[in-house]
GROMACS .gro file of C-alpha atoms in nm:
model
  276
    1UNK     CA    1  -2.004  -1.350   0.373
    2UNK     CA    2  -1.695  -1.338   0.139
    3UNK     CA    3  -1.663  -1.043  -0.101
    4UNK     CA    4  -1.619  -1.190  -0.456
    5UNK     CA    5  -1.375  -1.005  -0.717
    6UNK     CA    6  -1.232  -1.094  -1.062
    7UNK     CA    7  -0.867  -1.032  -0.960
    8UNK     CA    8  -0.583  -1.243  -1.110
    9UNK     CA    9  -0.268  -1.238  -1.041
   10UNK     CA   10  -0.020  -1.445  -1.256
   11UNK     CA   11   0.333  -1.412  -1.031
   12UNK     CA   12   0.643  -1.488  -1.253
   13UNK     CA   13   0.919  -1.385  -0.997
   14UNK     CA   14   1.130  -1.426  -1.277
   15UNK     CA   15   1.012  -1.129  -1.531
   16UNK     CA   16   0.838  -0.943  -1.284
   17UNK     CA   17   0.517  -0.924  -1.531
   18UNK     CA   18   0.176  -0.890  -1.327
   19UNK     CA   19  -0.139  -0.944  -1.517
   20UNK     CA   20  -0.430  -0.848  -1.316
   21UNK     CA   21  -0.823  -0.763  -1.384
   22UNK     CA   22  -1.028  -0.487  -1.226
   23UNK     CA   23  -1.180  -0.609  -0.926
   24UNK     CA   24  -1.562  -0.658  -0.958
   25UNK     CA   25  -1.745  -0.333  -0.857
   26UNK     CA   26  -1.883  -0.349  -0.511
   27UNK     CA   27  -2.231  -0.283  -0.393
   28UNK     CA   28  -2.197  -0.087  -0.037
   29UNK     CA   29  -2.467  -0.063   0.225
   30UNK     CA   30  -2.467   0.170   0.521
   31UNK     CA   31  -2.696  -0.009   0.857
   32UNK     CA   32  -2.856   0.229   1.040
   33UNK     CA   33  -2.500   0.427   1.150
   34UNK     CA   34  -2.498   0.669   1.475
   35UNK     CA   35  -2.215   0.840   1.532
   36UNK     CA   36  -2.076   1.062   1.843
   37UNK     CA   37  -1.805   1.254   1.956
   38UNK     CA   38  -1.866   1.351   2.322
   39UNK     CA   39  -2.210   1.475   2.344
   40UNK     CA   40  -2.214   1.540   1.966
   41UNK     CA   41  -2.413   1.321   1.701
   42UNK     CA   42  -2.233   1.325   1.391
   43UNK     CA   43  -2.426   1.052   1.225
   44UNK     CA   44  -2.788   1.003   1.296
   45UNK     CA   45  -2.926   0.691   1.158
   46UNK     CA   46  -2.777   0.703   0.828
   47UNK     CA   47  -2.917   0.450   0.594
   48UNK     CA   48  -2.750   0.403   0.238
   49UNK     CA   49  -2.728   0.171  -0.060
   50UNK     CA   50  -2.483   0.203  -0.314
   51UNK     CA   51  -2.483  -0.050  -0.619
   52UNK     CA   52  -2.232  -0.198  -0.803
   53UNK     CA   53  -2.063   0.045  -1.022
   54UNK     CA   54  -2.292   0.341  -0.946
   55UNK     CA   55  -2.131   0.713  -0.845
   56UNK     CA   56  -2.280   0.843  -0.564
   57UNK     CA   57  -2.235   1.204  -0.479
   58UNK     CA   58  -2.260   1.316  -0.127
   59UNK     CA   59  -2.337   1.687  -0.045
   60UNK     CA   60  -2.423   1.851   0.274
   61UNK     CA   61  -2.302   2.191   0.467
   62UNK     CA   62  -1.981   2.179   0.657
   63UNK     CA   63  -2.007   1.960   1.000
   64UNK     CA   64  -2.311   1.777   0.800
   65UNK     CA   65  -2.103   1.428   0.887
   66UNK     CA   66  -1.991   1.393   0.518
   67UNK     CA   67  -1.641   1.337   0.566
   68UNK     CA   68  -1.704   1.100   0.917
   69UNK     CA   69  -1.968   0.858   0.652
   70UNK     CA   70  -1.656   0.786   0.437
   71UNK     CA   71  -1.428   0.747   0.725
   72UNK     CA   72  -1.719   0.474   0.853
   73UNK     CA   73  -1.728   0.353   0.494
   74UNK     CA   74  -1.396   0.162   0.606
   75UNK     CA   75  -1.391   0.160   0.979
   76UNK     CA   76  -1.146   0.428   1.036
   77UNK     CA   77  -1.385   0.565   1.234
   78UNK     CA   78  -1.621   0.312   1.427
   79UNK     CA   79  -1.977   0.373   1.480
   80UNK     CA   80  -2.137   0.331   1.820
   81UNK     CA   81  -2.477   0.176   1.674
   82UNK     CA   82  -2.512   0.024   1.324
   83UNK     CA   83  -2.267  -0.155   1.047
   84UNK     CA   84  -2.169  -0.099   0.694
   85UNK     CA   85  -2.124  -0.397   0.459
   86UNK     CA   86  -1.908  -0.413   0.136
   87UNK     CA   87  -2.087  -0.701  -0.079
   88UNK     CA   88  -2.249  -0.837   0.175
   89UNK     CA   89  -1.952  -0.833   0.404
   90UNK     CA   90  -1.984  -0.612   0.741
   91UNK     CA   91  -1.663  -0.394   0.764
   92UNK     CA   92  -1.485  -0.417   1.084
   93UNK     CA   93  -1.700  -0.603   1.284
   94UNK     CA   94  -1.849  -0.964   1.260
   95UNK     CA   95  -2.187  -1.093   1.392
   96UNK     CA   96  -2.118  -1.280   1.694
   97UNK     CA   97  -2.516  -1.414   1.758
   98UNK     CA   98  -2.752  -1.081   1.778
   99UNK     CA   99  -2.439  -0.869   1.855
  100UNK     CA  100  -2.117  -0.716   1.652
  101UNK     CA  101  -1.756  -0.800   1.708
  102UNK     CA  102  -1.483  -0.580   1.639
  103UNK     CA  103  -1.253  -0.743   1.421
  104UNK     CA  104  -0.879  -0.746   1.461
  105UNK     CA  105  -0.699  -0.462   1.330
  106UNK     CA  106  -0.546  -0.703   1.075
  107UNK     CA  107  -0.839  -0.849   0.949
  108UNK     CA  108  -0.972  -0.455   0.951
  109UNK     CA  109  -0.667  -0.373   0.738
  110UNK     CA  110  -0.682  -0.621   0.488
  111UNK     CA  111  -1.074  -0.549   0.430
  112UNK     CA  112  -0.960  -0.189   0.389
  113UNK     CA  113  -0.715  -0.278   0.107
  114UNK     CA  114  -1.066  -0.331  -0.041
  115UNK     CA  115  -1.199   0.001   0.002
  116UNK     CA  116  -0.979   0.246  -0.156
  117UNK     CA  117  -0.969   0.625   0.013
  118UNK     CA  118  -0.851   0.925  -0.147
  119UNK     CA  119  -0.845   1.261   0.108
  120UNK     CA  120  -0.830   1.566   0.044
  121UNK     CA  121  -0.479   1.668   0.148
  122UNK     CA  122  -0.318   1.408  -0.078
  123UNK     CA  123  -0.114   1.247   0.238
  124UNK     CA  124   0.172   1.116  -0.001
  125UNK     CA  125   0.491   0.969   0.194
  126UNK     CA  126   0.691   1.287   0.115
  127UNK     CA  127   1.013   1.037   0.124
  128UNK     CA  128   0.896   0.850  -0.164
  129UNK     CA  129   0.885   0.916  -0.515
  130UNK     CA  130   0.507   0.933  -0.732
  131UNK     CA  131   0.649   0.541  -0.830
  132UNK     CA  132   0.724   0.414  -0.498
  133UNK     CA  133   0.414   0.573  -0.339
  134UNK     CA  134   0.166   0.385  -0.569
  135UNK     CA  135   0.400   0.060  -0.588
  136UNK     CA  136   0.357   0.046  -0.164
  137UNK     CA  137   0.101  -0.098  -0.073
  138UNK     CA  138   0.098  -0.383  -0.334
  139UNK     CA  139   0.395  -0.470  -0.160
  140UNK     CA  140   0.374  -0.407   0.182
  141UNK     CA  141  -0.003  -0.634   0.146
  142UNK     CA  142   0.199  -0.896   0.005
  143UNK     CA  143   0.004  -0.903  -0.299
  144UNK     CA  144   0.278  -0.808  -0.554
  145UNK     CA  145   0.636  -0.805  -0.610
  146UNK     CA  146   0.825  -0.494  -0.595
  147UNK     CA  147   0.893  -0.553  -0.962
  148UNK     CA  148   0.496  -0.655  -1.033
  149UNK     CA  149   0.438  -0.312  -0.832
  150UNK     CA  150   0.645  -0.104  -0.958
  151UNK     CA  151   0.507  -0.236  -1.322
  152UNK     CA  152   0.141  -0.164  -1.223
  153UNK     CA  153   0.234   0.190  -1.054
  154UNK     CA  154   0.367   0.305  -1.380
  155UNK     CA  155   0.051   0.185  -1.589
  156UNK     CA  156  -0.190   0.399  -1.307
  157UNK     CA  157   0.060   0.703  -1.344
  158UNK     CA  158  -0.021   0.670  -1.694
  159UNK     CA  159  -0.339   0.637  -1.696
  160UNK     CA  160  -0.403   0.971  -1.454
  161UNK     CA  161  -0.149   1.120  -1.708
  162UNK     CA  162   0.206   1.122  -1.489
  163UNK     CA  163   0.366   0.877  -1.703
  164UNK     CA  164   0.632   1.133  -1.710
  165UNK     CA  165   0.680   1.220  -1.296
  166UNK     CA  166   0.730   0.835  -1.192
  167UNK     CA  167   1.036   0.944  -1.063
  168UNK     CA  168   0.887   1.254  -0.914
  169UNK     CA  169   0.874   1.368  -0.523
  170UNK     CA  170   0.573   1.517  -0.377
  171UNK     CA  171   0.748   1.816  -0.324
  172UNK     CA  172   0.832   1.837  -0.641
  173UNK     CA  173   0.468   1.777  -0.807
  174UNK     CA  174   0.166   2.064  -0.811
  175UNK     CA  175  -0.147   1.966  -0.587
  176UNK     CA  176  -0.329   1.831  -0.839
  177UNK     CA  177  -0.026   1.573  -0.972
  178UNK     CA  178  -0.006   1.492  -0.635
  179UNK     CA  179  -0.388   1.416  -0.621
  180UNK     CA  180  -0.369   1.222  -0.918
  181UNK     CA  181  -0.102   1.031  -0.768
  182UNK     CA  182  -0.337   0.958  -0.447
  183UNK     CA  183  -0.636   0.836  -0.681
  184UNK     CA  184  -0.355   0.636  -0.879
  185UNK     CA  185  -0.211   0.447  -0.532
  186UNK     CA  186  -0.615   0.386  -0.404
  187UNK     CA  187  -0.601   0.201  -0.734
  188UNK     CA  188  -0.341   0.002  -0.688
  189UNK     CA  189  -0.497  -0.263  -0.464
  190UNK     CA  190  -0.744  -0.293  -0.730
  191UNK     CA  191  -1.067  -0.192  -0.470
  192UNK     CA  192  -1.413  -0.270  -0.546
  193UNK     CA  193  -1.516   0.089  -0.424
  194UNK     CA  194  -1.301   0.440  -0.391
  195UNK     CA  195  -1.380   0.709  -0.133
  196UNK     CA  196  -1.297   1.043  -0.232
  197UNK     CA  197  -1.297   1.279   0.053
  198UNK     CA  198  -1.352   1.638  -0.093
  199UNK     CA  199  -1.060   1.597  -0.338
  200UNK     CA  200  -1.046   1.917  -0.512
  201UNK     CA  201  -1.098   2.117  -0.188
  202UNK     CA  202  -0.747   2.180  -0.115
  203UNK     CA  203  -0.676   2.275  -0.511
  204UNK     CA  204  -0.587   2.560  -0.669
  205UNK     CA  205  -0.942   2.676  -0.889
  206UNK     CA  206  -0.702   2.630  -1.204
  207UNK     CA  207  -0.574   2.268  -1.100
  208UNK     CA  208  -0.927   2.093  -0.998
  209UNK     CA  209  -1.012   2.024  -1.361
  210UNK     CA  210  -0.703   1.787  -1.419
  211UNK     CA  211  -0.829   1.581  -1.073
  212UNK     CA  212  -1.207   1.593  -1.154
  213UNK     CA  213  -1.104   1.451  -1.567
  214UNK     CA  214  -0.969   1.136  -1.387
  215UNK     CA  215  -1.226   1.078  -1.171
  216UNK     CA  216  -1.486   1.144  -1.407
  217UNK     CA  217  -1.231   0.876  -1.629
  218UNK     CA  218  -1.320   0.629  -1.323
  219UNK     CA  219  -1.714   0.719  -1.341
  220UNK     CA  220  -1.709   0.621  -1.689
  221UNK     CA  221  -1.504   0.242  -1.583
  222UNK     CA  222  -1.770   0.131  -1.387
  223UNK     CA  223  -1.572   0.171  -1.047
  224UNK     CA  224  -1.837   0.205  -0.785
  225UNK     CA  225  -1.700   0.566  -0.618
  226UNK     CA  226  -1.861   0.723  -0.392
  227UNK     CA  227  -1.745   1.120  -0.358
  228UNK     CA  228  -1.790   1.410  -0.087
  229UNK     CA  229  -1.796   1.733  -0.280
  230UNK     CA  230  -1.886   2.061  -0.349
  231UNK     CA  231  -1.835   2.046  -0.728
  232UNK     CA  232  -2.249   2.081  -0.824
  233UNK     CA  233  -2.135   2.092  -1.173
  234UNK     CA  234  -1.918   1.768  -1.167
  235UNK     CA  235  -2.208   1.614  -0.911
  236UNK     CA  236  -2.497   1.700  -1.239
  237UNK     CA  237  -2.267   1.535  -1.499
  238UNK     CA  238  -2.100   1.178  -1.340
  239UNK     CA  239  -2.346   1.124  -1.045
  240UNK     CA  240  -2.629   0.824  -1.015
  241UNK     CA  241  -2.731   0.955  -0.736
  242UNK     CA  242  -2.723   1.225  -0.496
  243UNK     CA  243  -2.742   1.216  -0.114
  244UNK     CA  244  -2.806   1.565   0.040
  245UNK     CA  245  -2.689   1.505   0.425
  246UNK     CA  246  -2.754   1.801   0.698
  247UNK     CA  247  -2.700   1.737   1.039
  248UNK     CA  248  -2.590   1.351   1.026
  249UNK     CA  249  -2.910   1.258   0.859
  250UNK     CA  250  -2.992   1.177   0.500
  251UNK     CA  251  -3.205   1.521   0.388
  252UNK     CA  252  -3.295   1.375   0.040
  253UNK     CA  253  -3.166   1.177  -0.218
  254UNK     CA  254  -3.208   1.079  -0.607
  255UNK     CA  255  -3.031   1.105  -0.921
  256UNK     CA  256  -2.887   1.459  -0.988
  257UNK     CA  257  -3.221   1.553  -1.238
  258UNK     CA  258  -3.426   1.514  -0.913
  259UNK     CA  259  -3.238   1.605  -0.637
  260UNK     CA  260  -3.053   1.885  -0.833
  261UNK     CA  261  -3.279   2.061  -1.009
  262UNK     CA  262  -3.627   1.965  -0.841
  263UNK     CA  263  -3.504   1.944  -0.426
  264UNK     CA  264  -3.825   1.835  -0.238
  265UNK     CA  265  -3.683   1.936   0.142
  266UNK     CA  266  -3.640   2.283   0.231
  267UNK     CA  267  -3.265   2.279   0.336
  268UNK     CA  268  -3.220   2.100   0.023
  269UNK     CA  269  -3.349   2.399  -0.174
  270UNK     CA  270  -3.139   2.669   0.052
  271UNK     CA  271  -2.792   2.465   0.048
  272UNK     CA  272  -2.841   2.498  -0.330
  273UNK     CA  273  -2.948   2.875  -0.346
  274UNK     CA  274  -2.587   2.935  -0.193
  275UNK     CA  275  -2.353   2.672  -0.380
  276UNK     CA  276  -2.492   2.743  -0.725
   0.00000   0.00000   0.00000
């Protein structure tokens, strides 16, 4: 149970010059996931399939477990029944006979490096400039040179459209540069899927545009992304699906045409009657 990308790196220490390939678009499967804190079930049985290269929109009330799925997505939260698996491979844990292992926290990180996250509060190193903060974990994996890094962080700031704030600070950038800096670093470990955690919710209404153009950029690469939002608008026009959760449990879901516009389930039909 390996997971299988196209990534190539050719390392000339002496130019510095990285030439890579996206990695392969991964297919993502959520087992049967309960979740608690305490007394409280967060996730109840959730049950998911993502394909390769499909956007899947996740929508759901506040406290519906949105945000605790992605954090299971890549074990940074660690469910007490079920498994996810990134093609094929379970995340975090490894079959040990008819029971799960937890994996070592290194072997959790470098599966991770697989599974890129984007929150919703940007969480840039504040020390570090837009260049260094993408060019970091390249490095610090061991997968690139600093020169290789730094090379590939300024084609990413490009292509989110900070070619000119490489030598930028956080402090320095508006929330939604510093957002497109945060989808630019999960893209630096070339993942085969990207979590985005509600990214426009801590925007200004004037700045969510700029984030939602790149991700919608990313929708159109193939990337297999699967997004928490509110954004019913953005969810209609980049989404393959549509997963309507309410209470830790999957309410309904489709592509947008279906679950959108035609909700079977009651709470489906009154979430929407208040977003829209």
């Amino acid at each position: 149970m390996t997971t299988e990308t196209t990534e190539t790196i050719e390392d000339t220490r002496t130019t510095g010059s990285v030439e890579t390939t996206e990695t392969r678009p991964a297919a993502v499967e959520v087992h049967g996931v309960h979740k608690w804190y305490g007394a409280h079930q967060v996730l109840n049985g959730v049950e998911l399939t993502v394909q390769p290269g499909e956007v899947t929109v996740i929508l759901g009330p506040s406290g519906s477990g949105k945000s605790t799925l992605l954090r299971v997505i890549n074990h940074l939260e660690k469910p007490e029944v079920g498994y996810v698996s990134v093609n094929g491979e379970p995340i975090g844990v490894r079959r040990q006979g008819a029971r799960l292992k937890e994996l070592s926290e290194r072997a959790i990180l470098g599966q991770r490096g697989r599974i890129g996250f984007v929150f919703q509060n940007f969480n840039l190193f504040p020390h570090l400039t837009a260049l260094d903060n993408v060019a970091a974990a390249p490095v610090a994996t061991g997968k690139l040179t600093k020169p290789q890094a730094q090379g590939l962080a300024r084609e990413l700031l490009g292509r989110v459209g900070l070619a000119d704030k490489v030598g930028a600070y956080p402090r320095r950038l508006s929330g939604g540069q510093q957002q497109r800096v945060a989808i630019a670093r999960a893209l630096a470990l070339r993942p085969g899927v990207i979590l985005f955690d509600e990214p426009t919710s801590a925007l200004d209404p004037e700045l969510v545009g700029e984030v939602l153009a790149v991700i919608k950029d990313l929708a159109g690469s193939g990337t297999t992304l699967i997004i928490v939002t509110h954004e019913i608008g953005f969810a209609r026009e980049v989404a393959d699906q549509v997963v309507f959760l309410d209470e830790g449990r999957i309410v309904e879901q489709g592509p947008p045409t279906e679950v959108l516009d035609h909700p079977e389930h009651e709470r489906t039909r009154d979430f929407l009657s208040k977003v829209l």
